[in-house]
Amino acid sequence: MIIILKEGVSANAVDNILGKIKDAGLNTHMSVGASKHIIGVIGDTTKINVGQLMTQEGVEDIRRVSEPFKTVNRKFHPNDTHIAVGNGFIGEGFFSVMAGPCSVESEEQIIEIAKSVKASGATCLRGGAYKPRTSPYAFQGLKSEGIRLLLEAKKITGLPIVTEIMSASVLDDFADVDIIQVGARNMQNFDLLSELGHSKKPILLKRGLSSTMEELLMSAEYIASGGNENIILCERGIRTFENYTRNTLDISAVAMLKRLTHLPIIIDPSHATGKSYLVSPLVKSAISIGADGVIVEVHNNPPMALCDGAQSLTPSEFDELMKDVKRRVEFEGKKL
Amino acid sequence: MIIILKEGVSANAVDNILGKIKDAGLNTHMSVGASKHIIGVIGDTTKINVGQLMTQEGVEDIRRVSEPFKTVNRKFHPNDTHIAVGNGFIGEGFFSVMAGPCSVESEEQIIEIAKSVKASGATCLRGGAYKPRTSPYAFQGLKSEGIRLLLEAKKITGLPIVTEIMSASVLDDFADVDIIQVGARNMQNFDLLSELGHSKKPILLKRGLSSTMEELLMSAEYIASGGNENIILCERGIRTFENYTRNTLDISAVAMLKRLTHLPIIIDPSHATGKSYLVSPLVKSAISIGADGVIVEVHNNPPMALCDGAQSLTPSEFDELMKDVKRRVEFEGKKL
Amino acid sequence: MIIILKEGVSANAVDNILGKIKDAGLNTHMSVGASKHIIGVIGDTTKINVGQLMTQEGVEDIRRVSEPFKTVNRKFHPNDTHIAVGNGFIGEGFFSVMAGPCSVESEEQIIEIAKSVKASGATCLRGGAYKPRTSPYAFQGLKSEGIRLLLEAKKITGLPIVTEIMSASVLDDFADVDIIQVGARNMQNFDLLSELGHSKKPILLKRGLSSTMEELLMSAEYIASGGNENIILCERGIRTFENYTRNTLDISAVAMLKRLTHLPIIIDPSHATGKSYLVSPLVKSAISIGADGVIVEVHNNPPMALCDGAQSLTPSEFDELMKDVKRRVEFEGKKL
Amino acid sequence: MIIILKEGVSANAVDNILGKIKDAGLNTHMSVGASKHIIGVIGDTTKINVGQLMTQEGVEDIRRVSEPFKTVNRKFHPNDTHIAVGNGFIGEGFFSVMAGPCSVESEEQIIEIAKSVKASGATCLRGGAYKPRTSPYAFQGLKSEGIRLLLEAKKITGLPIVTEIMSASVLDDFADVDIIQVGARNMQNFDLLSELGHSKKPILLKRGLSSTMEELLMSAEYIASGGNENIILCERGIRTFENYTRNTLDISAVAMLKRLTHLPIIIDPSHATGKSYLVSPLVKSAISIGADGVIVEVHNNPPMALCDGAQSLTPSEFDELMKDVKRRVEFEGKKL
C-alpha cells in the first residue's frame, strides 16, 4: 500500500500517519520526492482501515498494490480447483454444459427437456424455480414446487441440477440441489453470500451486470472466507451502451480470471446476448479461450416459454450445437 | 404495444399472433406497410407474455408504448405523495435533511453527532447499523446493537431515524425505526422489496449503481404493489467512467422522476462523489432543481470514522452548510 | 510517479530500471516492502516514457501521482481565467447565456431568433453552420453560408457568436466568429486541437460522450500548449445506461473541474437531456453549483426545426427562463 | 416508422401530422388504441425529418423499425464483401493477420519486424506513423517519414501495409498505403469519413470507444455512401467499468455484425486488453467465432517501444502464436 502525501505536509502530520501504521503492526518506508512525498506500507495491509487513513491530515491519496482477495487468489493457491458434481467434475480438463429452460414450468416440460439435453450430451440440467423479475407483475417461478420437479428430472436422467436461490430463507428447499446459483442481481447480496459460505454445496456465482472482475472475486471471497471454496464463476454479460445485444459478453474475463483465481469459470451466452442465434458462436468462442463450461437455455417450445423464449435454443438446435461442441472440446484436448 | 412483423410473414403466422392476443382478451389493429407490417395491441398489455410472443413465427420485434409501472406512475396519481415522518413530512413543500455518520460506532459517537446535527437543523438522523461491504474483511456494522443506539439518540434528540436493512430476516430489529433504507446493491433484491411491501413503514429506496430510472420505479412498484406506497426515492450516483468522483450524480433524474412519479425524491451527495468538498455544491444544486431533500454524511471525527471518512462533513462544516441551506430553501419557497 | 516491482525481482532488473530513470535526469527513492518493492521517481516525470518503462523486466505496475495536465492545472495558475468575448467576459463573476438554434436554417430564422434571445437577455448567439450528424443522409448544415448568416445576426444584434468547427481545413470561415466550438465527437481530434492552439480565439471545448474529466483537461492542454489559453470547458452530458434522458449531465463535474483547473466551465442542458422541459431545471442547478454559464437551444418554431427540435425552447419559454435566471444569478452574487 | 400519439390528441393535430408525412411522399396507416393511437409510416422513411416530426403537437414518440444504414446493410447485399489487398483478399474464406509495431520508430526497427512477422506468416504489416495521443507531450509518431519507412518495409517483404490517418489534409502521404486505418477516436470524424468515401482504397474502420454497432455501421455508411465500399470493420474493445483490461473486447459484435452487414470484420486484441498475455486467448476466440482477421502488435523489443510496449508480443511470441493460428484457421476450414 502506498500513501501519497499532500504537498507541504507538516512533519507533525507525517508523524501521526506513521504512528497509525505502526499501531496496526506494520512497517513503513518513506520516499521523499521533489513535489510529492510517499509512504510505502509494508506488511499485511488488510489490518489497516483505509477510509480512516484517507482522512488524516496530509494524506492526498492511498493506492493498493496487491489484490484484496486472498482465499480465491491464484497467488496463494496456484493449482486449478476441481469441483465434484454428480459423477463428474467441473474445472480443468472438463468442459461442462449446463442446459435447460429459463423457468421450470411443468413436470412434463422439465422432464422432456431433461431427457433431450441428456441425450444430446449435456452434463448438468439448469432450470429456474425462484425467478428474479424486474416487474412484480411478471411470472415469478414455481418456487419450491419447481425444485421438486427438477429433482424428479434428476431422478429420471441422472443429470445433476443447478438452480437459483434468491434468499437464504429458502435454503432448505435446496438440500438436494447439486449446484446453487447466485444470480447477477444478487452478486452483492452479502447476507446471502455469507450464508452460502457455511454450506458445502457448489455455488455458481454470476457476475453482476456492471460489476468488475475484482468485485466478482470479492463476492467469491465472501463465500470462500466462510469455508466454502466450491465456487464456479460465471461471466454472463455486462451492461454496455450496445443495443443489438442485451448485454456484452466479456470474453477476455475468462482468460483474465484464469490468471487471477484458481476457480473454474463458465459463460452464459443466452443471457449475455438475449438472442438464440448468438449462442452457438459464443459457445465456440468460450471453448477456444479456455472456459470450463457454458450454461445454455434450451426450451422444448421457445414460442411458449414463460420467460426468455427469444434466447432459448430448441432441443434440436441444442443437439446440433453439441455435435460441434464435442469436436471442439476434443480439439482443445479436453473432455465433456 | 406494437408488434413489428418480419418481411414476408405468412398469413398463417399473422393469424396465430392475432389469436394469441385475442386469447389474452385484447384487441388489435393491423398496419400494412411497404416493407414492414405492424400490429398495434389495444388494451391492458400487462396481460400479455411478451417473451412468449417474441418467439412466435413472423415476429421481428415488440415495443412497449406505455410505462410498465402503474401504482407509482404519476399518470394515475397526479398529486405529489407526502410521507409523514416523526412530526414532519417528506415531500412537496418540505426539504428534508437527513444527516449522520456512515456507521454507528458507539453510543457516545452517535449521540454526539445526533445532538450536533439536530442543533444545526437536520430533520432526520441517519446512521448505518447493518453495513453492506464489498470485502468480507471490512467492518460490517454494529447490527442490532447499532439500531439500539440510534433509538437512544432518537429518544434524546427527537430526530426520526433512517437506517439500512440488508435482509428481511432482521426486520424485527427495525420495528421502531422511522424510515427503512434499501441500499443501492439491494435495489433489485426482489424478495426484500416484496417483504417491505407488507410493511407500512416509509422506505428510502436507493437507485442501483447502474440502474435506469425505469428499473428504480419498477423496484418501487414491487413495494407499492404489496400495499406500501410510503416510498422515498434516492438518487445516489451512478457508475460511469469518471474517476475523479466515485460515482456520477444524475441530477436530471430529480426533474425527470418528478414527472414520472408522485413519490418524493432526495439525493445523496456523499456517496455520489466520495468527497466531502463536493457535498455542499451538490446540495445547492439539489435544492434548486426541486429535490425533496438530501441525505448527508456527518462524522464528529472523520479521520477516525470506521468507514467513508473522506466523504463525511464535520459537524461544523455541516452547520455551515445548513446556514446556506436555510437561505436557499427559503429562496425556493419551501420549508425545512 | 511510483513503480511497483514484481515479487522476486532481480537486482539486475532493478539496476536497469534505476538506470533508465537516471538517464532521463530524474532521481529515485526505493521502498523495500515485505512482499513488494517500490521505486518512487522524483522530478519532472513527463520526461519518462511510461509505456517503455512498463515493459522493463521486473516492473509490475506504474502509477502516476500527479496530474498529467500542466498549463490548465489550477495548481500552477491559482486564479480563475477570464475570457473577453464581445464587450463582456466569460468566467468568474459572470454568468453567460449562449442561446440560439441547433442549426442556422435561413437569414430570417437566425435573425429573428437572435433579436429575440438578445431581448430576453442572452449574452451570446449560438447556431450550427457545420453540423456533425451520425447519418450521412441527415441535414449537414449550411456551412460557410451559415456562418455568413450568423455574422449578419451579430451585426444587427451586437451579440457575439459561437459556432462549431469540424475540420481545420475550414478555419478561414471562422475569422470573424467570436468563439469556436469543438464538439463532443471531436474532443479527441488532436489535429484539430493542435491547429486551434495556434489561434488566439476563445475555444468552447465540449466534453466527449464517454470522456473523463482528465481526458477533457488533456484535450484542453493540447490547445493551451500551443499557446491559446482562451478555453471554455463545456459539460454536455455523458453516455450512461439511462434512457429517459439522451445523456446524463454530470453536474458534479462543474464543481470538480473548478478545483482542477482555472478555466471557465459552462453546461449544455439541451444536448444533455434531449428534452426541452428539462432545460430549465438544469439551468437552475447549474447556476447554484457555480457554473460560468449555459448554452441553450432556442428555436422560433421547434416543430419545424431541421434538427433537435424536441430539445429546443421557444423564444417565449426562453424569455420565461431568463426572468428566473436573472433572479438566481443575482442571488448568487454574479452578473449576466 | 411508428409515430405514437399523446393521449387525447386532437383531430387537427393528427391531420397536421398525416399531412407532413404525405408531403414527404409517404403513406400512413392509423391504429386506434384504447389509450394510445399509433401512426404507421409506409415507404422510404429516410425522407422524413424525424426531429421535426417529433415536435409536432400530439406526438409522444417516434420509433424506427428498420435500420438507418443502407449500403452496408446485408439485407440489400446478401453476399459477403471480399476486399483485394496486395496479392490476397480480406473477407470470407480468409483469415488475415495484420502485425507490426504500435509506432514506426526507425528504418532498422520496422524492417526487422516486417521480415520477422512475414516469416511467421503475417499477411499484412501494421505500423503507426501518425499517432493519436491523449497527451500533447507524448510521442506523436514519425508522420510522413514513418510512412516512407513502411513503404520501404513493404518493398523488402512484399507485405501490404496498413497505417492510421488522422486528418484528410495528409491524404497525399497515403497514396501508396494499402489500407488506411481510421482510429477509434476518429470514428465520428465525419469530415474525414466523407473524404475517404471519395477514395477507392480499403479503409480499416475501428469502432469508437463507446460506440454502438449501429453507430459503427453509420460511420461505414458515410464512407460507402461516397462510393467506397472497401471497408473492413474492426472491433477493438469498448470502454466499460472493468479495470483489469484496458477495454472490453465485444466478441459478440463479430457474430452480430456478420448478420447486419456484408463487410469483413477483424478484431484488435492488443488495444482491447492492453496486455500481451491476453492476445493469444483472444485470437483463438476470434478465429472460432468467425472473424475475418486480427490486427496484433509485435515489437522487436517491447521494453524499448516508444508506445504500448506492454501490449506488444515479441517476434518469437508472435511466431508461437502463428503456429497455433494456422492449426485453428485450418480447423475452421479457412486459409491465411
PDB file of N, CA, C and O in Angstrom, chain B residues 164-201:
ATOM      1  N   GLU B 164     -30.286   1.337   7.236  1.00  0.00           N
ATOM      2  CA  GLU B 164     -30.397   0.363   6.132  1.00  0.00           C
ATOM      3  C   GLU B 164     -30.682  -1.056   6.590  1.00  0.00           C
ATOM      4  O   GLU B 164     -30.113  -1.539   7.559  1.00  0.00           O
ATOM      5  N   ILE B 165     -31.532  -1.719   5.800  1.00  0.00           N
ATOM      6  CA  ILE B 165     -31.801  -3.141   6.019  1.00  0.00           C
ATOM      7  C   ILE B 165     -31.144  -3.917   4.889  1.00  0.00           C
ATOM      8  O   ILE B 165     -31.085  -3.447   3.763  1.00  0.00           O
ATOM      9  N   MET B 166     -30.604  -5.106   5.203  1.00  0.00           N
ATOM     10  CA  MET B 166     -29.974  -5.901   4.154  1.00  0.00           C
ATOM     11  C   MET B 166     -30.664  -7.238   3.928  1.00  0.00           C
ATOM     12  O   MET B 166     -30.394  -7.924   2.950  1.00  0.00           O
ATOM     13  N   SER B 167     -31.529  -7.597   4.863  1.00  0.00           N
ATOM     14  CA  SER B 167     -32.204  -8.888   4.739  1.00  0.00           C
ATOM     15  C   SER B 167     -33.501  -8.829   5.529  1.00  0.00           C
ATOM     16  O   SER B 167     -33.540  -8.318   6.654  1.00  0.00           O
ATOM     17  N   ALA B 168     -34.556  -9.392   4.947  1.00  0.00           N
ATOM     18  CA  ALA B 168     -35.851  -9.382   5.630  1.00  0.00           C
ATOM     19  C   ALA B 168     -35.811 -10.178   6.934  1.00  0.00           C
ATOM     20  O   ALA B 168     -36.662 -10.004   7.805  1.00  0.00           O
ATOM     21  N   SER B 169     -34.791 -11.030   7.076  1.00  0.00           N
ATOM     22  CA  SER B 169     -34.728 -11.872   8.282  1.00  0.00           C
ATOM     23  C   SER B 169     -34.506 -11.065   9.557  1.00  0.00           C
ATOM     24  O   SER B 169     -34.736 -11.561  10.653  1.00  0.00           O
ATOM     25  N   VAL B 170     -34.053  -9.813   9.408  1.00  0.00           N
ATOM     26  CA  VAL B 170     -33.828  -8.993  10.607  1.00  0.00           C
ATOM     27  C   VAL B 170     -34.848  -7.858  10.709  1.00  0.00           C
ATOM     28  O   VAL B 170     -34.626  -6.867  11.416  1.00  0.00           O
ATOM     29  N   LEU B 171     -35.972  -8.015  10.045  1.00  0.00           N
ATOM     30  CA  LEU B 171     -36.987  -6.956  10.011  1.00  0.00           C
ATOM     31  C   LEU B 171     -37.467  -6.558  11.411  1.00  0.00           C
ATOM     32  O   LEU B 171     -37.785  -5.391  11.661  1.00  0.00           O
ATOM     33  N   ASP B 172     -37.484  -7.519  12.329  1.00  0.00           N
ATOM     34  CA  ASP B 172     -37.927  -7.223  13.693  1.00  0.00           C
ATOM     35  C   ASP B 172     -37.079  -6.131  14.351  1.00  0.00           C
ATOM     36  O   ASP B 172     -37.582  -5.334  15.141  1.00  0.00           O
ATOM     37  N   ASP B 173     -35.804  -6.127  14.014  1.00  0.00           N
ATOM     38  CA  ASP B 173     -34.906  -5.099  14.575  1.00  0.00           C
ATOM     39  C   ASP B 173     -35.343  -3.690  14.183  1.00  0.00           C
ATOM     40  O   ASP B 173     -34.930  -2.713  14.807  1.00  0.00           O
ATOM     41  N   PHE B 174     -36.132  -3.576  13.114  1.00  0.00           N
ATOM     42  CA  PHE B 174     -36.483  -2.264  12.572  1.00  0.00           C
ATOM     43  C   PHE B 174     -37.852  -1.773  13.043  1.00  0.00           C
ATOM     44  O   PHE B 174     -38.379  -0.791  12.503  1.00  0.00           O
ATOM     45  N   ALA B 175     -38.414  -2.433  14.046  1.00  0.00           N
ATOM     46  CA  ALA B 175     -39.779  -2.113  14.489  1.00  0.00           C
ATOM     47  C   ALA B 175     -39.945  -0.630  14.853  1.00  0.00           C
ATOM     48  O   ALA B 175     -40.986  -0.024  14.577  1.00  0.00           O
ATOM     49  N   ASP B 176     -38.931  -0.025  15.466  1.00  0.00           N
ATOM     50  CA  ASP B 176     -39.053   1.363  15.904  1.00  0.00           C
ATOM     51  C   ASP B 176     -38.283   2.349  15.031  1.00  0.00           C
ATOM     52  O   ASP B 176     -38.187   3.538  15.347  1.00  0.00           O
ATOM     53  N   VAL B 177     -37.743   1.844  13.952  1.00  0.00           N
ATOM     54  CA  VAL B 177     -37.036   2.713  13.006  1.00  0.00           C
ATOM     55  C   VAL B 177     -38.081   3.514  12.223  1.00  0.00           C
ATOM     56  O   VAL B 177     -39.153   2.996  11.902  1.00  0.00           O
ATOM     57  N   ASP B 178     -37.797   4.777  11.928  1.00  0.00           N
ATOM     58  CA  ASP B 178     -38.795   5.608  11.241  1.00  0.00           C
ATOM     59  C   ASP B 178     -38.813   5.395   9.733  1.00  0.00           C
ATOM     60  O   ASP B 178     -39.862   5.391   9.104  1.00  0.00           O
ATOM     61  N   ILE B 179     -37.627   5.278   9.151  1.00  0.00           N
ATOM     62  CA  ILE B 179     -37.525   5.055   7.706  1.00  0.00           C
ATOM     63  C   ILE B 179     -36.539   3.917   7.476  1.00  0.00           C
ATOM     64  O   ILE B 179     -35.415   3.951   7.998  1.00  0.00           O
ATOM     65  N   ILE B 180     -36.956   2.925   6.720  1.00  0.00           N
ATOM     66  CA  ILE B 180     -36.068   1.804   6.419  1.00  0.00           C
ATOM     67  C   ILE B 180     -35.426   2.044   5.063  1.00  0.00           C
ATOM     68  O   ILE B 180     -36.114   2.278   4.073  1.00  0.00           O
ATOM     69  N   GLN B 181     -34.110   2.006   5.046  1.00  0.00           N
ATOM     70  CA  GLN B 181     -33.394   2.244   3.806  1.00  0.00           C
ATOM     71  C   GLN B 181     -33.066   0.936   3.083  1.00  0.00           C
ATOM     72  O   GLN B 181     -32.632  -0.026   3.705  1.00  0.00           O
ATOM     73  N   VAL B 182     -33.282   0.929   1.759  1.00  0.00           N
ATOM     74  CA  VAL B 182     -32.819  -0.179   0.928  1.00  0.00           C
ATOM     75  C   VAL B 182     -31.669   0.370   0.101  1.00  0.00           C
ATOM     76  O   VAL B 182     -31.834   1.352  -0.631  1.00  0.00           O
ATOM     77  N   GLY B 183     -30.498  -0.231   0.248  1.00  0.00           N
ATOM     78  CA  GLY B 183     -29.293   0.294  -0.393  1.00  0.00           C
ATOM     79  C   GLY B 183     -29.239  -0.019  -1.880  1.00  0.00           C
ATOM     80  O   GLY B 183     -29.999  -0.849  -2.397  1.00  0.00           O
ATOM     81  N   ALA B 184     -28.317   0.657  -2.548  1.00  0.00           N
ATOM     82  CA  ALA B 184     -28.176   0.530  -3.997  1.00  0.00           C
ATOM     83  C   ALA B 184     -27.960  -0.917  -4.426  1.00  0.00           C
ATOM     84  O   ALA B 184     -28.508  -1.376  -5.426  1.00  0.00           O
ATOM     85  N   ARG B 185     -27.161  -1.664  -3.672  1.00  0.00           N
ATOM     86  CA  ARG B 185     -26.847  -3.050  -4.065  1.00  0.00           C
ATOM     87  C   ARG B 185     -28.032  -3.988  -3.880  1.00  0.00           C
ATOM     88  O   ARG B 185     -28.044  -5.092  -4.393  1.00  0.00           O
ATOM     89  N   ASN B 186     -29.026  -3.556  -3.100  1.00  0.00           N
ATOM     90  CA  ASN B 186     -30.216  -4.377  -2.896  1.00  0.00           C
ATOM     91  C   ASN B 186     -31.431  -3.854  -3.661  1.00  0.00           C
ATOM     92  O   ASN B 186     -32.535  -4.327  -3.438  1.00  0.00           O
ATOM     93  N   MET B 187     -31.230  -2.882  -4.549  1.00  0.00           N
ATOM     94  CA  MET B 187     -32.378  -2.312  -5.252  1.00  0.00           C
ATOM     95  C   MET B 187     -33.157  -3.366  -6.018  1.00  0.00           C
ATOM     96  O   MET B 187     -34.345  -3.238  -6.244  1.00  0.00           O
ATOM     97  N   GLN B 188     -32.471  -4.425  -6.432  1.00  0.00           N
ATOM     98  CA  GLN B 188     -33.179  -5.496  -7.134  1.00  0.00           C
ATOM     99  C   GLN B 188     -33.152  -6.803  -6.343  1.00  0.00           C
ATOM    100  O   GLN B 188     -33.188  -7.887  -6.913  1.00  0.00           O
ATOM    101  N   ASN B 189     -33.107  -6.674  -5.026  1.00  0.00           N
ATOM    102  CA  ASN B 189     -33.286  -7.832  -4.142  1.00  0.00           C
ATOM    103  C   ASN B 189     -34.799  -7.944  -3.970  1.00  0.00           C
ATOM    104  O   ASN B 189     -35.398  -7.412  -3.026  1.00  0.00           O
ATOM    105  N   PHE B 190     -35.412  -8.625  -4.932  1.00  0.00           N
ATOM    106  CA  PHE B 190     -36.875  -8.583  -5.037  1.00  0.00           C
ATOM    107  C   PHE B 190     -37.570  -9.205  -3.834  1.00  0.00           C
ATOM    108  O   PHE B 190     -38.655  -8.789  -3.454  1.00  0.00           O
ATOM    109  N   ASP B 191     -36.938 -10.192  -3.211  1.00  0.00           N
ATOM    110  CA  ASP B 191     -37.518 -10.802  -2.012  1.00  0.00           C
ATOM    111  C   ASP B 191     -37.645  -9.764  -0.900  1.00  0.00           C
ATOM    112  O   ASP B 191     -38.674  -9.666  -0.241  1.00  0.00           O
ATOM    113  N   LEU B 192     -36.582  -8.994  -0.730  1.00  0.00           N
ATOM    114  CA  LEU B 192     -36.597  -7.955   0.301  1.00  0.00           C
ATOM    115  C   LEU B 192     -37.649  -6.900  -0.018  1.00  0.00           C
ATOM    116  O   LEU B 192     -38.433  -6.495   0.857  1.00  0.00           O
ATOM    117  N   LEU B 193     -37.721  -6.482  -1.273  1.00  0.00           N
ATOM    118  CA  LEU B 193     -38.705  -5.463  -1.667  1.00  0.00           C
ATOM    119  C   LEU B 193     -40.124  -5.955  -1.392  1.00  0.00           C
ATOM    120  O   LEU B 193     -40.963  -5.211  -0.872  1.00  0.00           O
ATOM    121  N   SER B 194     -40.399  -7.210  -1.741  1.00  0.00           N
ATOM    122  CA  SER B 194     -41.740  -7.760  -1.526  1.00  0.00           C
ATOM    123  C   SER B 194     -42.099  -7.742  -0.044  1.00  0.00           C
ATOM    124  O   SER B 194     -43.211  -7.371   0.330  1.00  0.00           O
ATOM    125  N   GLU B 195     -41.135  -8.126   0.793  1.00  0.00           N
ATOM    126  CA  GLU B 195     -41.392  -8.128   2.242  1.00  0.00           C
ATOM    127  C   GLU B 195     -41.713  -6.718   2.724  1.00  0.00           C
ATOM    128  O   GLU B 195     -42.614  -6.514   3.537  1.00  0.00           O
ATOM    129  N   LEU B 196     -40.993  -5.734   2.219  1.00  0.00           N
ATOM    130  CA  LEU B 196     -41.204  -4.351   2.665  1.00  0.00           C
ATOM    131  C   LEU B 196     -42.541  -3.809   2.151  1.00  0.00           C
ATOM    132  O   LEU B 196     -43.081  -2.855   2.703  1.00  0.00           O
ATOM    133  N   GLY B 197     -43.060  -4.422   1.122  1.00  0.00           N
ATOM    134  CA  GLY B 197     -44.382  -4.030   0.615  1.00  0.00           C
ATOM    135  C   GLY B 197     -45.485  -4.367   1.611  1.00  0.00           C
ATOM    136  O   GLY B 197     -46.569  -3.764   1.581  1.00  0.00           O
ATOM    137  N   HIS B 198     -45.208  -5.295   2.501  1.00  0.00           N
ATOM    138  CA  HIS B 198     -46.216  -5.674   3.505  1.00  0.00           C
ATOM    139  C   HIS B 198     -46.092  -4.840   4.770  1.00  0.00           C
ATOM    140  O   HIS B 198     -46.906  -4.949   5.673  1.00  0.00           O
ATOM    141  N   SER B 199     -45.064  -4.024   4.839  1.00  0.00           N
ATOM    142  CA  SER B 199     -44.879  -3.122   5.969  1.00  0.00           C
ATOM    143  C   SER B 199     -45.643  -1.826   5.675  1.00  0.00           C
ATOM    144  O   SER B 199     -46.125  -1.613   4.564  1.00  0.00           O
ATOM    145  N   LYS B 200     -45.784  -0.981   6.666  1.00  0.00           N
ATOM    146  CA  LYS B 200     -46.389   0.331   6.407  1.00  0.00           C
ATOM    147  C   LYS B 200     -45.347   1.432   6.574  1.00  0.00           C
ATOM    148  O   LYS B 200     -45.631   2.621   6.433  1.00  0.00           O
ATOM    149  N   LYS B 201     -44.138   1.021   6.925  1.00  0.00           N
ATOM    150  CA  LYS B 201     -43.084   1.997   7.208  1.00  0.00           C
ATOM    151  C   LYS B 201     -42.608   2.680   5.931  1.00  0.00           C
ATOM    152  O   LYS B 201     -42.532   2.057   4.882  1.00  0.00           O
TER     153      LYS B 201
END
